[in-house]
mmCIF file of C-alpha atoms in Angstrom:
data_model
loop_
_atom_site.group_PDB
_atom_site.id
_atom_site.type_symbol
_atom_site.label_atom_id
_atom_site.label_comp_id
_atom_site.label_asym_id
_atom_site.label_seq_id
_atom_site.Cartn_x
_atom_site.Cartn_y
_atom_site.Cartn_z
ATOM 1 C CA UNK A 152 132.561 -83.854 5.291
ATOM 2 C CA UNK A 153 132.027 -82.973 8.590
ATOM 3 C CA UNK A 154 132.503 -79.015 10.030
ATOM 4 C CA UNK A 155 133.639 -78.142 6.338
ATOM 5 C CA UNK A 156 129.291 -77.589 5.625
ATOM 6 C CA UNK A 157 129.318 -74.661 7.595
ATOM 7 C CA UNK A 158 131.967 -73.020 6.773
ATOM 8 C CA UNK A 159 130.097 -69.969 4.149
ATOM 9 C CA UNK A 160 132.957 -69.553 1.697
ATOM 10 C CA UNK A 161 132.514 -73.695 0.702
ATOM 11 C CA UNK A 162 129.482 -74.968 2.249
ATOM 12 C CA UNK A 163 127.518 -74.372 -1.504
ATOM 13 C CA UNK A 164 130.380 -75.925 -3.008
ATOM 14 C CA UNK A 165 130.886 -78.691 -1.337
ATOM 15 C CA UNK A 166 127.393 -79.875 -1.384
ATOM 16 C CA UNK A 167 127.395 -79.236 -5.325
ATOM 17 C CA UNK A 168 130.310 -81.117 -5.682
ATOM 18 C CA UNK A 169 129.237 -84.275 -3.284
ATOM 19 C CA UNK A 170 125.748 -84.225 -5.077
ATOM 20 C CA UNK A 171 127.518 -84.732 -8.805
ATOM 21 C CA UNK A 172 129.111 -87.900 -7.108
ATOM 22 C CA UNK A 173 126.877 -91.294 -9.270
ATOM 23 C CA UNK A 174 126.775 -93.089 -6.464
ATOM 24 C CA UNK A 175 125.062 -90.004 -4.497
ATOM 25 C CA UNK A 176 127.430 -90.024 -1.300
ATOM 26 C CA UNK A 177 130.872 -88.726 -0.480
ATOM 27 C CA UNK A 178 133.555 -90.969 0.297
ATOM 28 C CA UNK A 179 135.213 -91.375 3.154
ATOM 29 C CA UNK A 180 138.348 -92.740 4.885
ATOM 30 C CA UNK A 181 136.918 -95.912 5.119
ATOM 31 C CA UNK A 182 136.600 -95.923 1.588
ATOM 32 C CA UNK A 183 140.216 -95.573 0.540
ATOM 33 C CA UNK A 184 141.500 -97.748 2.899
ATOM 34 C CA UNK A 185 139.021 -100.339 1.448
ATOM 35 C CA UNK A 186 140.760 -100.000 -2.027
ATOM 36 C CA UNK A 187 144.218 -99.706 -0.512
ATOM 37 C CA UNK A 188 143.355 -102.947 1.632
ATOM 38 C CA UNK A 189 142.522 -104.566 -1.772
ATOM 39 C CA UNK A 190 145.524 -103.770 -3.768
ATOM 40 C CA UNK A 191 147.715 -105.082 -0.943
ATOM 41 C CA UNK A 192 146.012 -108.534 -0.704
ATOM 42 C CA UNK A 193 146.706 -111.697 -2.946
ATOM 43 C CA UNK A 194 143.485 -110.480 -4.756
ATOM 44 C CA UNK A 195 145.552 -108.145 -6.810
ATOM 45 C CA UNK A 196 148.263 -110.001 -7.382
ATOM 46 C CA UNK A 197 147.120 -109.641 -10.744
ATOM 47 C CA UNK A 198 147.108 -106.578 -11.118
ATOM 48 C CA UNK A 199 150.079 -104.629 -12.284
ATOM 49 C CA UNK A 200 150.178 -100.906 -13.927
ATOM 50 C CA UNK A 201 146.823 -99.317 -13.347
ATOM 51 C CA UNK A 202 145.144 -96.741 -12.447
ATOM 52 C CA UNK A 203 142.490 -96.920 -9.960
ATOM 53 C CA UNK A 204 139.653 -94.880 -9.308
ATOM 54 C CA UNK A 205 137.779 -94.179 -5.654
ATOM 55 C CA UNK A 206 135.829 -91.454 -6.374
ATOM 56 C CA UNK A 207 131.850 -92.737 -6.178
ATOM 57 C CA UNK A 208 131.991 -92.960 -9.989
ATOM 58 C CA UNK A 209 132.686 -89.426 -10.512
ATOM 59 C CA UNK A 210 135.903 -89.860 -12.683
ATOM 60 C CA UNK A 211 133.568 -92.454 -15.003
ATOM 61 C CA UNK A 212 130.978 -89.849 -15.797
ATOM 62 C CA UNK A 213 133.269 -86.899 -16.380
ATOM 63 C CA UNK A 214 135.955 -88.539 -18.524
ATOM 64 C CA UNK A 215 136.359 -88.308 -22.293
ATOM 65 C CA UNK A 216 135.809 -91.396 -24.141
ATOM 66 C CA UNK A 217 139.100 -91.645 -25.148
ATOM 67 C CA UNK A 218 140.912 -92.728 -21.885
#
């Protein structure tokens, strides 16, 4: 998250927010290209119509039960 920390007005924020995150990091650039490196390979060539979350789990723990 880089410089955003120390900026006053969303340092507190931030750091709430990336602490909620299950698997206790934030992502990063890396991360989404990971997943977009994924859905572009023969390994999803299965995979038609969905919806795909890259969010450390966050979406999983917040979301009703009737997705």
């Amino acid at each position: 998250l880089g410089d955003v920390y120390k900026r006053q007005e969303y340092g507190q924020l931030i750091k709430d927010f990336a602490a909620s995150i299950p698997v206790g990091r934030s992502g990063t650039p890396q991360d989404i290209a990971n997943a977009v490196c994924f859905m572009l390979s023969d390994k999803a060539s299965f995979m038609v119509g969905s919806v795909m979350f890259v969010d450390g789990g966050h979406d999983a723990m917040l979301r009703s039960d009737q997705f």
